[in-house]
mmCIF file of C-alpha atoms in Angstrom:
data_model
loop_
_atom_site.group_PDB
_atom_site.id
_atom_site.type_symbol
_atom_site.label_atom_id
_atom_site.label_comp_id
_atom_site.label_asym_id
_atom_site.label_seq_id
_atom_site.Cartn_x
_atom_site.Cartn_y
_atom_site.Cartn_z
ATOM 1 C CA UNK A 205 21.046 7.301 21.270
ATOM 2 C CA UNK A 206 17.396 8.207 21.137
ATOM 3 C CA UNK A 207 17.395 7.791 17.387
ATOM 4 C CA UNK A 208 18.881 4.319 17.745
ATOM 5 C CA UNK A 209 16.204 3.366 20.243
ATOM 6 C CA UNK A 210 13.502 4.770 18.029
ATOM 7 C CA UNK A 211 14.638 2.728 15.076
ATOM 8 C CA UNK A 212 14.934 -0.354 17.281
ATOM 9 C CA UNK A 213 11.407 -0.027 18.647
ATOM 10 C CA UNK A 214 10.007 0.954 15.245
ATOM 11 C CA UNK A 215 11.560 -2.082 13.594
ATOM 12 C CA UNK A 216 10.263 -4.302 16.408
ATOM 13 C CA UNK A 217 6.731 -2.794 16.021
ATOM 14 C CA UNK A 218 6.571 -3.173 12.239
ATOM 15 C CA UNK A 219 8.057 -6.654 12.366
ATOM 16 C CA UNK A 220 5.621 -7.801 15.021
ATOM 17 C CA UNK A 221 2.716 -6.211 13.156
ATOM 18 C CA UNK A 222 3.568 -8.079 9.993
ATOM 19 C CA UNK A 223 4.027 -11.249 12.008
ATOM 20 C CA UNK A 224 0.494 -10.841 13.398
ATOM 21 C CA UNK A 225 -0.856 -11.137 9.851
ATOM 22 C CA UNK A 226 1.326 -13.898 8.461
ATOM 23 C CA UNK A 227 1.140 -16.378 11.325
ATOM 24 C CA UNK A 228 -1.071 -19.415 10.624
ATOM 25 C CA UNK A 229 -2.103 -20.056 14.223
ATOM 26 C CA UNK A 230 -4.083 -17.395 16.075
ATOM 27 C CA UNK A 231 -2.210 -17.823 19.345
ATOM 28 C CA UNK A 232 1.104 -16.892 17.707
ATOM 29 C CA UNK A 233 -0.578 -13.754 16.275
ATOM 30 C CA UNK A 234 -1.753 -12.764 19.755
ATOM 31 C CA UNK A 235 1.725 -13.263 21.254
ATOM 32 C CA UNK A 236 3.189 -11.219 18.382
ATOM 33 C CA UNK A 237 0.648 -8.438 19.134
ATOM 34 C CA UNK A 238 1.987 -8.394 22.759
ATOM 35 C CA UNK A 239 5.508 -7.787 21.370
ATOM 36 C CA UNK A 240 4.070 -4.950 19.316
ATOM 37 C CA UNK A 241 2.432 -3.402 22.386
ATOM 38 C CA UNK A 242 5.626 -3.546 24.408
ATOM 39 C CA UNK A 243 7.614 -1.835 21.655
ATOM 40 C CA UNK A 244 4.845 0.758 21.493
ATOM 41 C CA UNK A 245 5.344 1.457 25.155
ATOM 42 C CA UNK A 246 9.047 1.953 24.448
ATOM 43 C CA UNK A 247 8.149 4.532 21.812
ATOM 44 C CA UNK A 248 5.832 6.223 24.320
ATOM 45 C CA UNK A 249 8.621 6.604 26.796
ATOM 46 C CA UNK A 250 10.775 8.154 24.050
ATOM 47 C CA UNK A 251 7.926 10.645 23.542
ATOM 48 C CA UNK A 252 7.981 11.664 27.235
ATOM 49 C CA UNK A 253 4.691 9.872 27.908
ATOM 50 C CA UNK A 254 5.796 7.620 30.715
ATOM 51 C CA UNK A 255 2.362 7.281 32.296
ATOM 52 C CA UNK A 256 0.734 6.218 29.034
ATOM 53 C CA UNK A 257 3.549 3.688 28.485
ATOM 54 C CA UNK A 258 2.749 2.024 31.826
ATOM 55 C CA UNK A 259 -1.020 2.202 31.091
ATOM 56 C CA UNK A 260 -0.408 0.653 27.723
ATOM 57 C CA UNK A 261 1.433 -2.320 29.187
ATOM 58 C CA UNK A 262 -1.058 -2.824 32.073
ATOM 59 C CA UNK A 263 -4.312 -2.353 30.174
ATOM 60 C CA UNK A 264 -3.426 -3.508 26.678
ATOM 61 C CA UNK A 265 -0.747 -6.177 27.144
ATOM 62 C CA UNK A 266 -1.945 -7.166 30.625
ATOM 63 C CA UNK A 267 -5.713 -7.137 30.321
ATOM 64 C CA UNK A 268 -6.919 -7.031 26.729
ATOM 65 C CA UNK A 269 -4.381 -9.459 25.364
ATOM 66 C CA UNK A 270 -4.943 -11.853 28.253
ATOM 67 C CA UNK A 271 -8.648 -11.748 27.318
ATOM 68 C CA UNK A 272 -7.726 -12.591 23.676
ATOM 69 C CA UNK A 273 -5.418 -15.419 24.685
ATOM 70 C CA UNK A 274 -8.027 -16.754 27.148
ATOM 71 C CA UNK A 275 -10.713 -16.851 24.440
ATOM 72 C CA UNK A 276 -8.305 -18.610 22.013
ATOM 73 C CA UNK A 277 -7.471 -21.190 24.660
ATOM 74 C CA UNK A 278 -11.158 -21.578 25.690
ATOM 75 C CA UNK A 279 -12.366 -22.248 22.184
ATOM 76 C CA UNK A 280 -9.445 -24.541 21.443
ATOM 77 C CA UNK A 281 -9.098 -23.302 17.875
ATOM 78 C CA UNK A 282 -7.743 -25.579 15.158
ATOM 79 C CA UNK A 283 -4.960 -24.526 12.780
ATOM 80 C CA UNK A 284 -6.281 -21.695 10.647
ATOM 81 C CA UNK A 285 -8.033 -22.872 7.499
ATOM 82 C CA UNK A 286 -7.750 -19.338 6.095
ATOM 83 C CA UNK A 287 -7.066 -20.495 2.591
ATOM 84 C CA UNK A 288 -10.718 -21.107 1.802
ATOM 85 C CA UNK A 289 -9.559 -20.811 -1.801
ATOM 86 C CA UNK A 290 -12.590 -18.983 -3.202
ATOM 87 C CA UNK A 291 -11.395 -15.923 -1.395
ATOM 88 C CA UNK A 292 -7.750 -16.175 -2.579
ATOM 89 C CA UNK A 293 -8.079 -13.112 -4.712
ATOM 90 C CA UNK A 294 -8.648 -10.989 -1.604
ATOM 91 C CA UNK A 295 -4.892 -10.990 -1.014
ATOM 92 C CA UNK A 296 -4.180 -9.660 -4.478
ATOM 93 C CA UNK A 297 -6.789 -6.951 -3.983
ATOM 94 C CA UNK A 298 -6.243 -6.178 -0.311
ATOM 95 C CA UNK A 299 -2.486 -5.650 -0.251
ATOM 96 C CA UNK A 300 -2.399 -3.160 -3.147
ATOM 97 C CA UNK A 301 -5.350 -1.271 -1.645
ATOM 98 C CA UNK A 302 -3.569 -1.077 1.686
ATOM 99 C CA UNK A 303 -0.334 0.070 0.073
ATOM 100 C CA UNK A 304 -2.346 2.693 -1.813
ATOM 101 C CA UNK A 305 -3.726 3.934 1.492
ATOM 102 C CA UNK A 306 -0.167 4.133 2.846
ATOM 103 C CA UNK A 307 0.876 6.099 -0.225
ATOM 104 C CA UNK A 308 -2.000 8.535 0.247
ATOM 105 C CA UNK A 309 -1.161 9.118 3.947
ATOM 106 C CA UNK A 310 2.510 9.640 3.151
ATOM 107 C CA UNK A 311 1.642 12.036 0.350
ATOM 108 C CA UNK A 312 -0.457 14.023 2.773
ATOM 109 C CA UNK A 313 2.370 14.077 5.320
ATOM 110 C CA UNK A 314 4.760 15.190 2.568
ATOM 111 C CA UNK A 315 2.603 18.145 1.712
ATOM 112 C CA UNK A 316 2.079 19.095 5.366
ATOM 113 C CA UNK A 317 5.341 21.110 5.462
ATOM 114 C CA UNK A 318 8.571 20.999 7.389
ATOM 115 C CA UNK A 319 8.995 20.251 11.042
ATOM 116 C CA UNK A 320 10.244 23.278 13.005
ATOM 117 C CA UNK A 321 8.984 22.868 16.509
ATOM 118 C CA UNK A 322 9.757 23.801 20.029
ATOM 119 C CA UNK A 323 11.187 21.200 22.362
ATOM 120 C CA UNK A 324 10.819 21.880 26.063
ATOM 121 C CA UNK A 325 10.155 19.568 28.945
ATOM 122 C CA UNK A 326 6.905 17.745 28.564
ATOM 123 C CA UNK A 327 4.109 17.972 31.178
ATOM 124 C CA UNK A 328 3.320 14.306 30.726
ATOM 125 C CA UNK A 329 3.176 13.420 34.378
ATOM 126 C CA UNK A 330 0.174 11.575 35.875
ATOM 127 C CA UNK A 331 -0.694 14.730 37.735
ATOM 128 C CA UNK A 332 -0.989 16.841 34.587
ATOM 129 C CA UNK A 333 -2.982 14.132 32.826
ATOM 130 C CA UNK A 334 -5.326 13.712 35.783
ATOM 131 C CA UNK A 335 -5.786 17.493 36.119
ATOM 132 C CA UNK A 336 -6.679 17.731 32.450
ATOM 133 C CA UNK A 337 -8.905 14.653 32.620
ATOM 134 C CA UNK A 338 -10.972 15.951 35.560
ATOM 135 C CA UNK A 339 -11.297 19.585 34.446
ATOM 136 C CA UNK A 340 -11.329 20.057 30.675
ATOM 137 C CA UNK A 341 -12.437 16.574 29.723
ATOM 138 C CA UNK A 342 -14.737 15.717 32.568
ATOM 139 C CA UNK A 343 -17.795 15.097 30.405
ATOM 140 C CA UNK A 344 -15.952 12.668 28.042
ATOM 141 C CA UNK A 345 -14.559 10.974 31.032
ATOM 142 C CA UNK A 346 -18.064 10.324 32.469
ATOM 143 C CA UNK A 347 -19.408 9.283 29.105
ATOM 144 C CA UNK A 348 -16.544 6.761 28.930
ATOM 145 C CA UNK A 349 -17.641 5.234 32.182
ATOM 146 C CA UNK A 350 -21.098 4.815 30.705
ATOM 147 C CA UNK A 351 -19.535 3.169 27.633
ATOM 148 C CA UNK A 352 -17.697 0.671 29.829
ATOM 149 C CA UNK A 353 -20.911 -0.142 31.726
ATOM 150 C CA UNK A 354 -22.674 -0.807 28.467
ATOM 151 C CA UNK A 355 -19.825 -2.942 27.122
ATOM 152 C CA UNK A 356 -19.852 -4.914 30.393
ATOM 153 C CA UNK A 357 -23.539 -5.672 30.085
ATOM 154 C CA UNK A 358 -23.219 -6.469 26.441
ATOM 155 C CA UNK A 359 -20.414 -8.921 27.058
ATOM 156 C CA UNK A 360 -22.412 -10.655 29.830
ATOM 157 C CA UNK A 361 -25.486 -10.947 27.518
ATOM 158 C CA UNK A 362 -23.376 -12.366 24.685
ATOM 159 C CA UNK A 363 -21.731 -14.924 26.878
ATOM 160 C CA UNK A 364 -25.062 -16.341 28.158
ATOM 161 C CA UNK A 365 -25.846 -20.020 27.728
ATOM 162 C CA UNK A 366 -28.283 -19.647 24.847
ATOM 163 C CA UNK A 367 -28.598 -16.672 22.576
ATOM 164 C CA UNK B 247 15.767 14.237 18.956
ATOM 165 C CA UNK B 248 13.620 12.119 16.614
ATOM 166 C CA UNK B 249 11.611 14.333 14.243
ATOM 167 C CA UNK B 250 7.796 14.131 14.595
ATOM 168 C CA UNK B 251 7.225 12.979 11.059
ATOM 169 C CA UNK B 252 9.147 9.776 11.717
ATOM 170 C CA UNK B 253 6.488 8.883 14.292
ATOM 171 C CA UNK B 254 3.736 9.832 11.836
ATOM 172 C CA UNK B 255 5.243 7.623 9.120
ATOM 173 C CA UNK B 256 5.465 4.754 11.621
ATOM 174 C CA UNK B 257 1.872 5.288 12.621
ATOM 175 C CA UNK B 258 0.836 5.342 8.985
ATOM 176 C CA UNK B 259 2.685 2.098 8.306
ATOM 177 C CA UNK B 260 1.147 0.329 11.293
ATOM 178 C CA UNK B 261 -2.339 1.566 10.410
ATOM 179 C CA UNK B 262 -1.820 0.260 6.828
ATOM 180 C CA UNK B 263 -0.744 -3.134 8.121
ATOM 181 C CA UNK B 264 -3.904 -3.193 10.206
ATOM 182 C CA UNK B 265 -6.058 -2.307 7.211
ATOM 183 C CA UNK B 266 -4.375 -5.025 5.103
ATOM 184 C CA UNK B 267 -5.043 -7.473 7.908
ATOM 185 C CA UNK B 268 -8.790 -6.587 7.983
ATOM 186 C CA UNK B 269 -8.964 -6.806 4.169
ATOM 187 C CA UNK B 270 -7.039 -10.064 3.565
ATOM 188 C CA UNK B 271 -7.467 -12.376 6.565
ATOM 189 C CA UNK B 272 -10.775 -14.148 7.074
ATOM 190 C CA UNK B 273 -10.245 -15.248 10.679
ATOM 191 C CA UNK B 274 -12.335 -13.136 13.038
ATOM 192 C CA UNK B 275 -9.749 -13.185 15.817
ATOM 193 C CA UNK B 276 -7.094 -11.863 13.437
ATOM 194 C CA UNK B 277 -9.468 -9.117 12.300
ATOM 195 C CA UNK B 278 -10.150 -8.054 15.871
ATOM 196 C CA UNK B 279 -6.367 -7.969 16.561
ATOM 197 C CA UNK B 280 -5.881 -5.917 13.391
ATOM 198 C CA UNK B 281 -8.370 -3.393 14.743
ATOM 199 C CA UNK B 282 -6.412 -3.192 18.005
ATOM 200 C CA UNK B 283 -3.307 -2.643 15.919
ATOM 201 C CA UNK B 284 -4.947 0.255 14.083
ATOM 202 C CA UNK B 285 -5.961 1.810 17.393
ATOM 203 C CA UNK B 286 -2.344 1.605 18.542
ATOM 204 C CA UNK B 287 -1.255 3.341 15.363
ATOM 205 C CA UNK B 288 -3.678 6.185 16.187
ATOM 206 C CA UNK B 289 -2.225 6.280 19.715
ATOM 207 C CA UNK B 290 1.353 6.745 18.446
ATOM 208 C CA UNK B 291 0.140 9.666 16.348
ATOM 209 C CA UNK B 292 -1.587 11.255 19.402
ATOM 210 C CA UNK B 293 1.577 10.809 21.447
ATOM 211 C CA UNK B 294 3.790 12.358 18.739
ATOM 212 C CA UNK B 295 1.626 15.449 18.498
ATOM 213 C CA UNK B 296 1.357 15.659 22.274
ATOM 214 C CA UNK B 297 5.124 15.762 22.443
ATOM 215 C CA UNK B 298 5.410 18.149 19.476
ATOM 216 C CA UNK B 299 2.901 20.678 20.768
ATOM 217 C CA UNK B 300 3.867 20.287 24.408
ATOM 218 C CA UNK B 301 0.299 19.664 25.434
ATOM 219 C CA UNK B 302 -1.112 16.928 27.615
ATOM 220 C CA UNK B 303 -4.342 16.710 25.514
ATOM 221 C CA UNK B 304 -3.044 14.056 23.196
ATOM 222 C CA UNK B 305 -2.284 11.763 26.142
ATOM 223 C CA UNK B 306 -5.778 12.274 27.548
ATOM 224 C CA UNK B 307 -7.245 11.298 24.196
ATOM 225 C CA UNK B 308 -4.976 8.232 24.120
ATOM 226 C CA UNK B 309 -6.503 7.145 27.381
ATOM 227 C CA UNK B 310 -9.948 7.391 25.821
ATOM 228 C CA UNK B 311 -8.717 5.368 22.836
ATOM 229 C CA UNK B 312 -7.412 2.614 25.147
ATOM 230 C CA UNK B 313 -10.726 2.625 27.020
ATOM 231 C CA UNK B 314 -12.679 2.258 23.806
ATOM 232 C CA UNK B 315 -10.314 -0.524 22.690
ATOM 233 C CA UNK B 316 -10.956 -2.399 25.951
ATOM 234 C CA UNK B 317 -14.755 -2.079 25.523
ATOM 235 C CA UNK B 318 -14.465 -3.130 21.930
ATOM 236 C CA UNK B 319 -12.357 -6.163 22.833
ATOM 237 C CA UNK B 320 -14.842 -7.260 25.527
ATOM 238 C CA UNK B 321 -17.895 -6.969 23.236
ATOM 239 C CA UNK B 322 -16.069 -8.355 20.207
ATOM 240 C CA UNK B 323 -14.801 -11.463 22.104
ATOM 241 C CA UNK B 324 -18.311 -11.946 23.500
ATOM 242 C CA UNK B 325 -19.619 -11.978 19.950
ATOM 243 C CA UNK B 326 -16.862 -14.399 18.872
ATOM 244 C CA UNK B 327 -17.747 -16.844 21.716
ATOM 245 C CA UNK B 328 -21.482 -16.664 20.924
ATOM 246 C CA UNK B 329 -20.742 -17.123 17.223
ATOM 247 C CA UNK B 330 -18.429 -20.064 17.793
ATOM 248 C CA UNK B 331 -21.063 -21.759 20.017
ATOM 249 C CA UNK B 332 -23.654 -21.460 17.265
ATOM 250 C CA UNK B 333 -21.675 -22.145 14.091
ATOM 251 C CA UNK B 334 -18.368 -23.793 15.156
ATOM 252 C CA UNK B 335 -16.324 -21.600 12.844
ATOM 253 C CA UNK B 336 -13.968 -18.662 12.892
ATOM 254 C CA UNK B 337 -14.175 -17.954 9.225
ATOM 255 C CA UNK B 338 -16.273 -14.801 8.626
ATOM 256 C CA UNK B 339 -17.159 -16.006 5.115
ATOM 257 C CA UNK B 340 -19.325 -18.696 6.699
ATOM 258 C CA UNK B 341 -21.211 -16.120 8.768
ATOM 259 C CA UNK B 342 -23.575 -15.160 5.985
ATOM 260 C CA UNK B 343 -26.979 -15.283 7.655
ATOM 261 C CA UNK B 344 -27.724 -11.643 6.857
ATOM 262 C CA UNK B 345 -26.126 -11.731 3.450
ATOM 263 C CA UNK B 346 -28.478 -11.236 0.604
#
């Protein structure tokens, strides 16, 4: 059962990811990315990370992707003129390079040895995550808040009338 | 139970698709989305190891990754809007002011 769900969500994720790249219009790519994020959340639930699955849908699919779609609508983009012709060769170079990267990662995984792990119940509850976040990782947490503040100010500066 | 390396292979495949997107597409929105895709591939790896090692650390790091992705999207889209106002294009090949 869990295997079947894994393969379902994995196929959905890979299909949506490829669809992000092959779509001509940017809006369809954004909608495809939302499908990818939802299937990701399904995989997170399979990995006993329920809280992160919910966070993924709320923050990624709910906030970040809405921002993307909003910008696409705001700028009223034309159909993609991606085929600027003088860069055609990028496809013939980029895809083999990417596949080579995949080959390298898989080779590393292959050499990493067999999987013989323990499987107990996962402490993936919001309580455990919050406890870890506010004790062991308090400094990164505070630095993250600083990062968000800087990103906020940067976005406001970029969106000003004249730059 | 699904073995951990299935998740790692899935993460590698998604990351590779993101890299191919950054390398081949010239539309800046698609490139930003490909970067988001790569961050999600990293997240799935973090989750897989969090489940494998029975530690909550991987999920905490995934929260940080999501936060960085949100900050990146905000700043990136701000840059896109400013760029579109100035040059009326989405094609990064036409943004060559600093190109030698």
